[in-house]
Coordinates of C-alpha atoms and ligand atoms in Angstrom, one line a residue:
X26 CA 37.5 -51.5 114.9
X27 CA 36.1 -53.3 111.6
X28 CA 34.8 -56.4 113.0
X29 CA 34.9 -57.8 109.4
X30 CA 38.4 -57.1 108.9
X31 CA 40.9 -59.4 108.6
X32 CA 42.8 -59.1 112.0
X33 CA 39.2 -59.8 113.6
X34 CA 38.5 -62.7 112.2
X35 CA 42.1 -64.1 113.0
X36 CA 41.1 -63.1 116.6
X37 CA 37.9 -65.4 116.1
X38 CA 39.5 -68.3 114.5
X39 CA 41.9 -68.5 117.6
X40 CA 39.1 -68.4 120.0
X41 CA 37.2 -71.1 118.0
X42 CA 40.4 -73.0 118.0
X43 CA 40.9 -72.8 121.6
X44 CA 37.2 -73.9 122.1
X45 CA 37.6 -76.9 120.2
X46 CA 40.9 -77.9 122.1
X47 CA 38.5 -79.1 124.8
X48 CA 36.3 -81.9 124.2
X49 CA 33.5 -83.5 126.2
X50 CA 35.6 -86.5 125.6
X51 CA 38.5 -85.2 127.9
X52 CA 36.2 -83.8 130.6
X53 CA 34.3 -87.0 130.9
X54 CA 37.8 -88.7 131.2
X55 CA 38.5 -86.8 134.2
X56 CA 34.9 -87.0 135.6
X57 CA 35.4 -90.8 135.1
X58 CA 38.0 -90.7 137.6
X59 CA 36.6 -88.4 140.2
X60 CA 38.3 -85.4 139.0
X61 CA 37.2 -82.1 137.5
X62 CA 38.8 -80.6 134.9
X63 CA 41.3 -77.7 135.2
X64 CA 38.8 -74.7 134.4
X65 CA 35.9 -76.3 136.6
X66 CA 38.2 -76.0 139.4
X67 CA 39.2 -72.4 138.5
X68 CA 35.7 -71.7 138.5
X69 CA 34.9 -73.2 141.8
X70 CA 37.7 -71.3 143.4
X71 CA 37.2 -68.0 142.2
X72 CA 34.2 -65.7 142.9
X73 CA 32.1 -65.8 139.7
X74 CA 33.3 -63.6 136.6
X75 CA 36.5 -62.7 138.4
X76 CA 39.0 -64.7 137.0
X77 CA 41.2 -63.2 134.3
X78 CA 43.2 -66.0 132.6
X79 CA 46.6 -65.0 131.0
X80 CA 48.8 -66.7 128.5
X81 CA 45.9 -68.6 127.2
X82 CA 47.2 -68.9 123.7
X83 CA 50.8 -69.7 124.7
X84 CA 52.2 -72.7 122.9
X85 CA 55.2 -74.9 123.4
X86 CA 58.1 -73.8 121.3
X87 CA 58.2 -75.4 117.7
X88 CA 61.4 -77.3 118.0
X89 CA 62.1 -80.8 116.9
X90 CA 61.6 -83.6 119.1
X91 CA 63.6 -86.7 119.2
X92 CA 61.6 -88.8 121.2
X93 CA 57.7 -88.9 121.3
X94 CA 55.6 -85.8 120.4
X95 CA 54.9 -82.5 121.9
X96 CA 51.2 -81.6 121.3
X97 CA 51.2 -77.8 120.1
X98 CA 48.1 -76.8 122.4
X99 CA 47.1 -73.4 123.3
X100 CA 48.0 -73.0 126.9
X101 CA 50.3 -75.9 127.1
X102 CA 48.2 -77.8 129.8
X103 CA 48.0 -75.3 132.5
X104 CA 45.5 -72.4 133.2
X105 CA 47.2 -69.6 135.0
X106 CA 45.5 -66.1 136.1
X107 CA 44.2 -64.3 139.0
X108 CA 40.9 -63.1 140.2
X109 CA 39.1 -62.7 143.6
X110 CA 38.3 -65.1 146.0
X111 CA 35.9 -64.0 148.8
X112 CA 36.4 -60.5 147.4
X113 CA 40.2 -60.6 147.7
X114 CA 43.0 -60.8 145.0
X115 CA 44.5 -64.4 144.6
X116 CA 46.7 -65.6 141.6
X117 CA 46.4 -69.4 140.7
X118 CA 47.4 -71.8 138.4
X119 CA 45.8 -75.3 137.3
X120 CA 47.6 -78.0 135.6
X121 CA 45.2 -79.6 133.0
X122 CA 45.9 -83.4 133.0
X123 CA 44.2 -83.9 129.9
X124 CA 46.9 -82.3 127.8
X125 CA 50.1 -84.5 127.8
X126 CA 48.9 -85.7 131.5
X127 CA 49.4 -82.0 132.8
X128 CA 53.1 -82.6 132.3
X129 CA 55.4 -79.8 132.9
X130 CA 57.6 -78.4 129.8
X131 CA 59.4 -75.2 129.1
X132 CA 56.3 -73.2 128.4
X133 CA 54.1 -74.7 130.8
X134 CA 56.8 -73.9 133.6
X135 CA 57.2 -70.5 132.2
X136 CA 53.5 -69.9 132.7
X137 CA 53.5 -70.9 136.2
X138 CA 56.8 -68.7 136.7
X139 CA 55.4 -65.6 135.5
X140 CA 52.2 -66.0 137.6
X141 CA 54.1 -66.7 140.9
X142 CA 56.2 -63.4 140.1
X143 CA 53.2 -61.7 139.5
X144 CA 51.5 -62.9 142.8
X145 CA 55.3 -61.9 144.7
X146 CA 55.0 -58.3 143.0
X147 CA 51.5 -57.8 143.8
X148 CA 51.7 -59.2 147.4
X149 CA 49.0 -61.6 147.0
X150 CA 48.5 -65.4 147.9
X151 CA 49.0 -68.0 145.1
X152 CA 47.4 -71.2 144.7
X153 CA 48.9 -74.3 143.0
X154 CA 46.3 -77.0 141.7
X155 CA 48.4 -79.9 140.7
X156 CA 47.3 -82.5 138.7
X157 CA 50.5 -83.9 136.4
X158 CA 52.9 -86.6 135.5
X159 CA 55.8 -84.3 136.2
X160 CA 58.5 -83.2 134.2
X161 CA 57.4 -83.7 130.4
X162 CA 59.9 -86.3 129.4
X163 CA 60.0 -85.1 125.5
X164 CA 61.3 -82.0 126.6
X165 CA 64.2 -83.4 128.6
X166 CA 66.3 -81.2 130.8
X167 CA 64.0 -78.1 129.7
X168 CA 61.4 -79.6 131.8
X169 CA 63.8 -79.9 134.6
X170 CA 64.8 -76.6 134.5
X171 CA 61.3 -75.3 134.6
X172 CA 60.7 -76.8 137.7
X173 CA 64.0 -75.4 139.2
X174 CA 62.8 -71.8 138.3
X175 CA 59.4 -72.6 139.8
X176 CA 61.0 -74.1 143.2
X177 CA 63.4 -70.9 143.0
X178 CA 60.2 -68.9 142.9
X179 CA 58.4 -70.5 145.8
X180 CA 61.6 -70.3 148.0
X181 CA 62.1 -66.4 147.2
X182 CA 58.3 -65.9 147.8
X183 CA 58.5 -68.0 151.1
X184 CA 57.2 -66.2 154.3
X185 CA 56.1 -63.0 152.0
X186 CA 53.0 -64.0 150.3
X187 CA 51.0 -67.4 151.5
X188 CA 51.5 -70.2 149.1
X189 CA 49.3 -73.3 149.0
X190 CA 49.2 -76.5 147.2
X191 CA 46.2 -78.4 145.8
X192 CA 46.9 -81.9 145.0
X193 CA 44.2 -83.1 142.8
X194 CA 45.7 -86.0 140.9
X195 CA 49.4 -87.3 140.5
X196 CA 52.5 -85.3 141.7
X197 CA 55.3 -87.7 140.8
X198 CA 59.0 -87.5 140.9
X199 CA 61.0 -84.1 141.8
X200 CA 57.3 -82.5 141.1
X201 CA 56.5 -83.4 144.7
X202 CA 59.1 -80.5 145.9
X203 CA 56.9 -77.9 144.5
X204 CA 54.0 -78.5 147.3
X205 CA 56.4 -79.6 150.0
X206 CA 57.9 -76.2 149.5
X207 CA 54.8 -74.4 150.1
X208 CA 52.9 -73.2 153.2
X209 CA 50.0 -75.9 153.1
X210 CA 49.1 -78.8 151.1
X211 CA 45.5 -79.7 150.5
X212 CA 45.0 -83.1 149.0
X213 CA 41.8 -85.1 147.6
X214 CA 41.3 -88.6 149.1
X215 CA 41.7 -91.4 146.6
X216 CA 42.2 -89.4 143.6
X217 CA 45.3 -87.7 144.5
X218 CA 49.0 -89.3 145.5
X219 CA 52.3 -87.9 145.9
X220 CA 55.8 -90.0 145.5
X221 CA 59.3 -89.4 144.8
X222 CA 59.5 -93.1 143.1
X223 CA 56.1 -94.6 142.0
X224 CA 54.9 -98.2 142.7
X225 CA 56.7 -99.7 139.7
X226 CA 60.0 -98.5 140.5
X227 CA 59.4 -99.5 144.2
X228 CA 58.7 -103.1 142.7
X229 CA 61.8 -103.1 140.5
X230 CA 64.1 -101.9 143.3
X231 CA 62.6 -103.4 146.4
X232 CA 60.6 -106.1 145.0
X233 CA 57.5 -104.7 147.0
X234 CA 54.0 -104.4 145.9
X235 CA 52.2 -101.3 146.7
X236 CA 49.3 -99.4 145.3
X237 CA 49.5 -95.7 144.6
X238 CA 46.9 -94.8 147.2
X239 CA 48.9 -96.9 149.8
X240 CA 52.4 -95.2 148.6
X241 CA 51.3 -91.8 148.2
X242 CA 47.5 -91.3 148.8
X243 CA 46.2 -88.5 150.8
X244 CA 45.7 -90.6 153.9
X245 CA 49.4 -91.6 154.2
X246 CA 50.7 -87.8 153.8
X247 CA 48.2 -86.6 156.2
X248 CA 48.4 -89.4 158.9
X249 CA 52.2 -90.7 158.2
X250 CA 54.3 -88.4 156.5
X251 CA 52.7 -85.2 157.7
X252 CA 53.3 -83.7 153.8
X253 CA 49.6 -83.0 153.7
X254 CA 47.9 -80.6 156.2
X255 CA 44.1 -80.8 155.2
X256 CA 42.3 -83.7 153.1
X257 CA 39.0 -84.0 152.0
X258 CA 36.8 -86.5 150.1
X259 CA 36.1 -84.5 147.0
X260 CA 37.5 -82.0 145.0
X261 CA 34.5 -79.6 145.6
X262 CA 34.8 -79.7 149.5
X263 CA 38.5 -79.6 149.3
X264 CA 38.2 -76.2 147.1
X265 CA 35.5 -74.9 149.7
X266 CA 37.7 -75.5 152.7
X267 CA 40.3 -73.8 150.9
X268 CA 38.5 -70.8 150.3
X269 CA 37.4 -70.9 153.8
X270 CA 41.3 -71.3 155.1
X271 CA 42.0 -68.2 152.9
X272 CA 39.7 -65.8 155.2
X273 CA 42.3 -66.3 158.1
X274 CA 45.2 -65.2 156.0
X275 CA 46.9 -61.9 155.1
X276 CA 47.6 -61.2 151.5
X277 CA 51.3 -60.9 152.4
X278 CA 53.6 -60.6 155.3
X279 CA 53.3 -56.8 155.7
X280 CA 49.6 -56.9 155.9
X281 CA 47.6 -58.2 158.9
X282 CA 44.9 -60.5 158.4
X283 CA 41.4 -59.7 157.6
X284 CA 39.2 -58.5 160.4
X285 CA 36.1 -61.0 160.3
X286 CA 33.3 -59.8 162.7
X287 CA 32.8 -62.3 165.4
X288 CA 28.6 -63.0 166.3
X289 CA 29.1 -61.6 169.6
X290 CA 28.0 -65.2 170.8
X291 CA 31.1 -66.3 172.4
X292 CA 31.1 -65.1 176.4
X293 CA 34.4 -63.4 177.2
X294 CA 33.8 -65.2 180.9
X295 CA 32.7 -68.9 180.7
X296 CA 32.3 -71.3 183.7
X297 CA 32.4 -74.2 181.4
X298 CA 36.2 -73.9 181.3
X299 CA 36.6 -74.6 185.1
X300 CA 35.3 -78.3 184.5
X301 CA 37.5 -79.7 181.7
X302 CA 40.6 -80.4 183.3
X303 CA 39.8 -83.6 185.7
X304 CA 40.8 -83.2 189.3
X305 CA 43.0 -86.5 188.6
X306 CA 46.4 -85.3 187.3
X307 CA 46.4 -88.9 185.0
X308 CA 43.0 -88.6 183.4
X309 CA 42.7 -87.2 179.8
X310 CA 40.7 -84.8 178.3
X311 CA 40.3 -83.0 175.0
X312 CA 42.1 -79.7 174.7
X313 CA 39.8 -79.1 171.6
X314 CA 37.0 -78.4 174.4
X315 CA 39.2 -75.6 175.7
X316 CA 40.0 -74.2 172.5
X317 CA 36.5 -74.1 171.4
X318 CA 35.5 -72.1 174.2
X319 CA 38.2 -69.7 174.1
X320 CA 38.1 -68.6 170.4
X321 CA 35.2 -67.1 168.4
X322 CA 32.4 -69.7 168.0
X323 CA 33.1 -71.9 165.1
X324 CA 36.1 -70.4 164.1
X325 CA 38.6 -72.7 164.9
X326 CA 40.1 -74.4 161.6
X327 CA 42.4 -77.2 162.6
X328 CA 45.7 -77.9 160.5
X329 CA 47.4 -81.2 160.2
X330 CA 44.6 -82.8 162.2
X331 CA 45.7 -86.3 161.4
X332 CA 49.2 -86.0 161.7
X333 CA 51.1 -85.9 165.4
X334 CA 47.7 -85.4 166.8
X335 CA 49.3 -85.3 170.4
X336 CA 50.0 -81.7 169.5
X337 CA 46.8 -79.6 168.0
X338 CA 47.6 -76.8 165.5
X339 CA 45.4 -74.4 163.7
X340 CA 44.1 -71.0 163.0
X341 CA 41.1 -69.4 164.9
X342 CA 39.7 -66.1 165.8
X343 CA 39.6 -64.0 168.6
X344 CA 37.2 -60.9 168.7
X345 CA 37.4 -61.2 164.9
X346 CA 41.4 -61.3 164.6
X347 CA 43.1 -64.2 163.5
X348 CA 45.3 -66.3 165.7
X349 CA 47.2 -69.3 165.9
X350 CA 46.6 -72.2 168.5
X351 CA 49.2 -74.5 169.5
X352 CA 47.6 -76.9 172.1
X353 CA 49.0 -80.3 173.6
X354 CA 46.4 -83.0 173.5
X355 CA 46.3 -84.7 176.6
X356 CA 43.9 -87.3 175.1
X357 CA 46.5 -88.7 172.5
X358 CA 49.8 -89.7 174.3
X359 CA 49.2 -87.6 177.3
X360 CA 50.2 -84.8 174.9
X361 CA 54.1 -85.7 175.1
X362 CA 56.4 -83.9 172.9
X363 CA 57.9 -86.5 170.2
X364 CA 59.9 -85.8 167.1
X365 CA 56.5 -85.4 165.3
X366 CA 54.7 -83.3 167.4
X367 CA 57.7 -81.0 167.6
X368 CA 58.3 -80.6 163.9
X369 CA 54.3 -80.1 163.1
X370 CA 54.4 -77.5 166.0
X371 CA 57.6 -75.6 164.7
X372 CA 56.6 -75.4 161.0
X373 CA 53.0 -74.0 162.1
X374 CA 54.8 -71.5 164.5
X375 CA 57.3 -70.1 161.8
X376 CA 53.9 -69.8 159.4
X377 CA 52.2 -67.5 162.0
X378 CA 55.5 -65.6 162.7
X379 CA 55.8 -64.8 159.0
X380 CA 52.2 -63.7 158.6
X381 CA 51.5 -61.7 161.6
X382 CA 49.5 -64.2 163.4
X383 CA 49.6 -64.1 167.2
X384 CA 50.5 -67.4 168.7
X385 CA 48.3 -68.7 171.8
X386 CA 49.6 -71.9 173.6
X387 CA 47.7 -74.3 175.7
X388 CA 50.2 -76.2 177.4
X389 CA 49.6 -79.7 179.4
X390 CA 52.7 -81.8 178.5
X391 CA 54.3 -84.1 180.6
X392 CA 57.7 -83.6 178.7
X393 CA 59.6 -85.2 175.6
X394 CA 58.8 -88.8 175.0
X395 CA 61.5 -91.1 176.4
X396 CA 62.9 -93.9 174.6
X397 CA 65.7 -95.4 172.4
X398 CA 63.5 -94.9 169.3
X399 CA 62.9 -91.4 169.8
X400 CA 66.5 -90.7 170.9
X401 CA 68.1 -92.5 167.7
X402 CA 65.6 -90.9 165.5
X403 CA 66.6 -87.5 166.7
X404 CA 64.4 -86.0 169.3
X405 CA 67.4 -83.7 170.7
X406 CA 67.5 -82.2 166.8
X407 CA 63.9 -82.3 166.3
X408 CA 62.7 -81.0 169.7
X409 CA 65.2 -78.1 169.2
X410 CA 63.3 -77.3 166.1
X411 CA 60.2 -76.4 168.2
X412 CA 62.4 -74.5 170.7
X413 CA 64.1 -72.4 168.0
X414 CA 60.5 -71.6 166.3
X415 CA 59.0 -70.1 169.3
X416 CA 62.3 -68.4 170.4
X417 CA 62.7 -66.5 167.1
X418 CA 58.8 -65.9 166.8
X419 CA 58.4 -61.9 167.2
X420 CA 54.6 -61.8 167.0
X421 CA 52.6 -61.7 170.2
X422 CA 52.9 -65.0 172.2
X423 CA 50.7 -66.0 175.0
X424 CA 50.8 -69.2 177.0
X425 CA 47.9 -70.5 179.3
X426 CA 49.4 -73.4 181.4
X427 CA 46.2 -75.7 181.9
X428 CA 47.9 -78.4 184.0
X429 CA 51.3 -80.1 183.1
X430 CA 54.1 -78.1 182.5
X431 CA 57.4 -80.2 183.2
X432 CA 61.0 -80.1 182.4
X433 CA 62.4 -78.9 179.2
X434 CA 58.5 -78.8 177.9
X435 CA 57.9 -76.0 180.3
X436 CA 60.6 -74.0 178.5
X437 CA 60.1 -75.1 174.9
X438 CA 56.1 -74.4 175.0
X439 CA 56.9 -70.8 175.1
X440 CA 57.7 -69.8 178.3
X441 CA 58.8 -66.1 179.6
X442 CA 62.5 -66.4 179.3
X443 CA 62.2 -67.6 175.8
X444 CA 60.4 -64.4 174.8
X445 CA 56.7 -65.5 175.6
X446 CA 54.8 -62.2 176.3
X447 CA 52.3 -63.4 178.8
X448 CA 52.2 -66.5 180.7
X449 CA 48.9 -67.4 182.6
X450 CA 48.2 -70.7 184.7
X451 CA 45.2 -72.4 185.8
X452 CA 45.3 -73.4 189.4
X453 CA 45.3 -76.9 188.2
X454 CA 49.0 -76.4 186.8
X455 CA 51.8 -78.1 187.5
X456 CA 55.0 -76.5 187.0
X457 CA 58.4 -78.4 187.9
X458 CA 61.5 -79.9 186.7
X459 CA 59.8 -83.2 186.8
X460 CA 56.6 -85.2 187.5
X461 CA 56.0 -86.3 191.2
X462 CA 56.8 -89.9 190.7
X463 CA 60.6 -89.2 188.9
X464 CA 61.3 -86.7 191.5
X465 CA 60.2 -88.6 194.8
X466 CA 62.2 -91.7 192.9
X467 CA 65.3 -89.7 192.5
X468 CA 65.4 -87.6 195.8
X469 CA 64.3 -90.2 198.2
X470 CA 65.6 -93.4 196.6
X471 CA 67.5 -94.2 199.9
X472 CA 64.6 -93.8 202.0
X473 CA 62.2 -95.6 199.8
X474 CA 64.5 -98.6 199.7
X475 CA 64.7 -98.8 203.5
X476 CA 61.3 -98.2 204.3
X477 CA 58.8 -100.7 205.7
X478 CA 55.8 -99.6 203.4
X479 CA 57.6 -98.0 200.3
X480 CA 54.0 -97.6 198.8
X481 CA 52.7 -95.7 201.4
X482 CA 55.9 -93.3 201.8
X483 CA 55.8 -92.7 198.2
X484 CA 52.1 -91.7 198.3
X485 CA 53.0 -89.3 201.2
X486 CA 56.0 -87.7 199.1
X487 CA 54.2 -87.2 195.9
X488 CA 51.3 -85.5 197.7
X489 CA 54.1 -83.3 199.4
X490 CA 55.8 -82.7 196.0
X491 CA 52.4 -81.4 194.6
X492 CA 51.8 -79.1 197.5
X493 CA 55.2 -77.8 197.9
X494 CA 56.8 -77.8 194.3
X495 CA 54.3 -78.9 191.6
X496 CA 51.7 -76.2 191.6
X497 CA 51.5 -72.7 189.9
X498 CA 51.9 -70.8 192.9
X499 CA 55.4 -70.7 193.3
X500 CA 56.0 -69.7 189.8
X501 CA 53.6 -67.2 190.2
X502 CA 54.9 -65.7 193.2
X503 CA 58.5 -65.8 191.6
X504 CA 57.4 -63.9 188.5
X505 CA 58.2 -66.7 186.1
X506 CA 54.5 -66.6 185.0
X507 CA 52.4 -63.7 185.1
X508 CA 49.2 -64.8 186.9
X509 CA 47.5 -67.8 188.0
X510 CA 43.8 -67.1 186.8
X511 CA 40.4 -68.4 187.1
X512 CA 39.9 -70.7 184.1
X513 CA 36.6 -69.1 183.4
X514 CA 38.4 -65.7 182.7
X515 CA 40.9 -67.3 180.0
X516 CA 39.3 -65.8 176.7
X517 CA 38.9 -62.1 178.6
X518 CA 42.7 -62.4 179.7
X519 CA 43.7 -63.4 176.4
X520 CA 41.9 -60.3 174.6
X521 CA 43.2 -57.7 177.2
X522 CA 46.9 -59.5 176.2
X523 CA 46.4 -59.3 172.6
X524 CA 45.1 -55.7 172.7
X525 CA 48.1 -54.6 174.9
X526 CA 50.3 -56.4 172.2
X527 CA 48.9 -54.8 169.2
X528 CA 51.8 -52.6 168.9
X529 CA 54.5 -55.3 169.7
X530 CA 57.7 -54.4 168.2
X531 CA 60.8 -56.4 168.3
X532 CA 64.2 -55.4 167.0
X533 CA 66.1 -58.3 166.1
X534 CA 70.0 -58.1 165.2
X535 CA 70.8 -58.1 161.7
X536 CA 72.0 -61.2 160.3
X537 CA 71.7 -63.3 157.0
X538 CA 69.5 -65.8 158.7
X539 CA 69.6 -67.9 161.9
X540 CA 71.0 -71.3 161.7
X541 CA 67.8 -73.3 162.6
X542 CA 68.6 -77.3 163.4
X543 CA 67.0 -79.1 160.6
Ligands
HXC20 C1 54.9 -86.5 129.2 C2 53.2 -87.9 130.0 C3 53.8 -87.6 131.3 C4 55.1 -87.2 131.4 C5 52.2 -88.7 131.6 N1 52.2 -88.4 130.3 N2 53.0 -88.6 132.2 N3 53.9 -87.2 128.8 N4 55.9 -86.8 130.3 N5 55.7 -87.1 132.6 C6 51.2 -88.4 129.5 C7 50.9 -89.9 129.0 O1 51.9 -90.5 127.9 C8 49.5 -90.0 128.3 O2 49.5 -89.3 126.9 C9 48.9 -88.9 129.3 O3 50.1 -87.9 129.6 C10 48.2 -89.6 130.4 O4 49.1 -90.6 131.1 P1 48.5 -91.7 131.3 O5 49.7 -92.8 131.6 O6 47.7 -92.6 130.3 O7 47.6 -91.7 132.8 P2 47.4 -92.5 133.9 O8 47.0 -94.2 133.6 O9 46.3 -91.9 134.5 O10 48.7 -92.6 134.8 C11 49.1 -90.9 135.2 C12 50.7 -91.3 135.5 C13 51.5 -92.0 134.4 C14 50.8 -92.6 136.8 C15 51.1 -90.0 136.4 O11 51.2 -91.1 133.6 C16 53.0 -91.7 134.9 O12 53.7 -92.8 135.4 N6 53.5 -90.7 134.3 C17 54.9 -90.7 134.5 C18 55.5 -90.2 136.0 C19 56.7 -89.9 136.0 O13 57.6 -90.8 136.2 N7 56.9 -88.5 135.7 C20 58.3 -87.9 135.8 C21 58.8 -87.8 137.3 S1 60.4 -87.1 137.4 P3 48.5 -89.9 125.9 O14 49.2 -89.4 124.7 O15 48.6 -91.5 125.7 O16 47.2 -89.6 126.2 C22 60.3 -85.7 137.3 C23 61.4 -84.8 137.6 C24 61.1 -83.5 138.2 O17 59.1 -85.1 137.5 C25 62.5 -82.9 138.5 C26 62.3 -81.9 139.6 C27 63.5 -81.3 140.6

């Protein structure tokens, strides 16, 4: 090619114009808010030198704008492309707040839709890094339709490729539904926020004063709404955590998750597991101590840690292979199942099932949370989600009952008749229709009322109930569980079970889709 020719000069001119588009001032403005630029985020995410940008020179359509103005910049405020993260192909887009507030116009949305479609076609995860004022006001209905095509693509790709959103600035209005539809949402503390209607509207409509952070900051979404699964204090740590998280995921639903060899330092038999559950059945303990002794050392990556902490969910590895953990947490609300923990567990289970990740359930649950609040808010409807999610999951499903498995909770938490593949129980397990106090009160109401020493009688009856009913041996002898095991061999048992299940194949009757309670 003649590099002194006209066409090459035109090529260089465009490259120059692109460089000039980004000023130091714009970057400084982002940095002064504790944020990185879109390019810096891309650079942090991808392995050096591997990112290939596409549609770099795309510009907004040159049509008259009746209200405000549309800046005719190269790229239209979003970087899209693909490259390698930890050596694996990943697609991504990063909105650029320095260009019209990262707002989404027709061309901006077409770029995102294009990269989404490529990610689906190539069977690779897609990451959306969002920093946007939402639909571009000047472009009106074209912006709204742009969002619709993005939503449609996310829904089409759901369960086929992992889709992860990282909120690194505003996500306002209907724009919040794009992250909400994806599998996991990462947020950055203090610099990102998500809401359907902002503080101004809240003030006008409800006369309430609230800050951006109080209304839709990372902590709010991580602790209260459950929209955000992982939050970190700055963008660097957020992206580093995201890169680690990706190592657990397969590229798509027909691949298995990557194998990451363990360092062989996790003993398959560990006596420490015998000392975690206290003798007193009412004493709490931290189920994460159990998790960390069962999975490959330091491999547990907890998801939604701050939301509904009475159930623990997360990805980990056993013998180098990704597994999902669902565990009741006796340390919080005695590990009871309520609305939030049911929906948290259900969503996580469905993710694991979609992406070939075996599910290990650690059970210690006194039952569903009683009360007017829970009943009226729909514990029936929401508890049914957990039931549905477990029951429809076809990945390997292994349960270890550590202590309490009472009532509906025994069934819901992956019992064998619900399709669980292996069910083990520790000798400390209590498996029965209800806890001893409730059972004694119902079956011996008359005797207790007539007793001269009801407290002593109750104590005796509770002991008898524990000996005769609320133990794991009846379930073991009747085959409702597979085996009562020494806690020390739990990891070894799970390894054998996972090996036995490695070719598990379940044929599901053909249908359009089930009708999960929502
Ligand atoms: C066009 C926008 C914009 C938008 C921001 N800008 N949002 N331009 N459309 N939606 C522009 C601003 O005019 C400004 O341009 C630049 O981006 C930076 O914005 P600032 O307001 O100066 O920044 P800041 O003070 O940090 O405030 C950020 C913000 C605020 C809180 C996001 O800009 C804001 O409230 N924007 C509107 C949010 C919103 O309501 N969006 C529509 C939601 S409805 P200049 O030229 O001055 O630099 C929606 C429907 C989707 O999204 C439907 C899907 C179903």
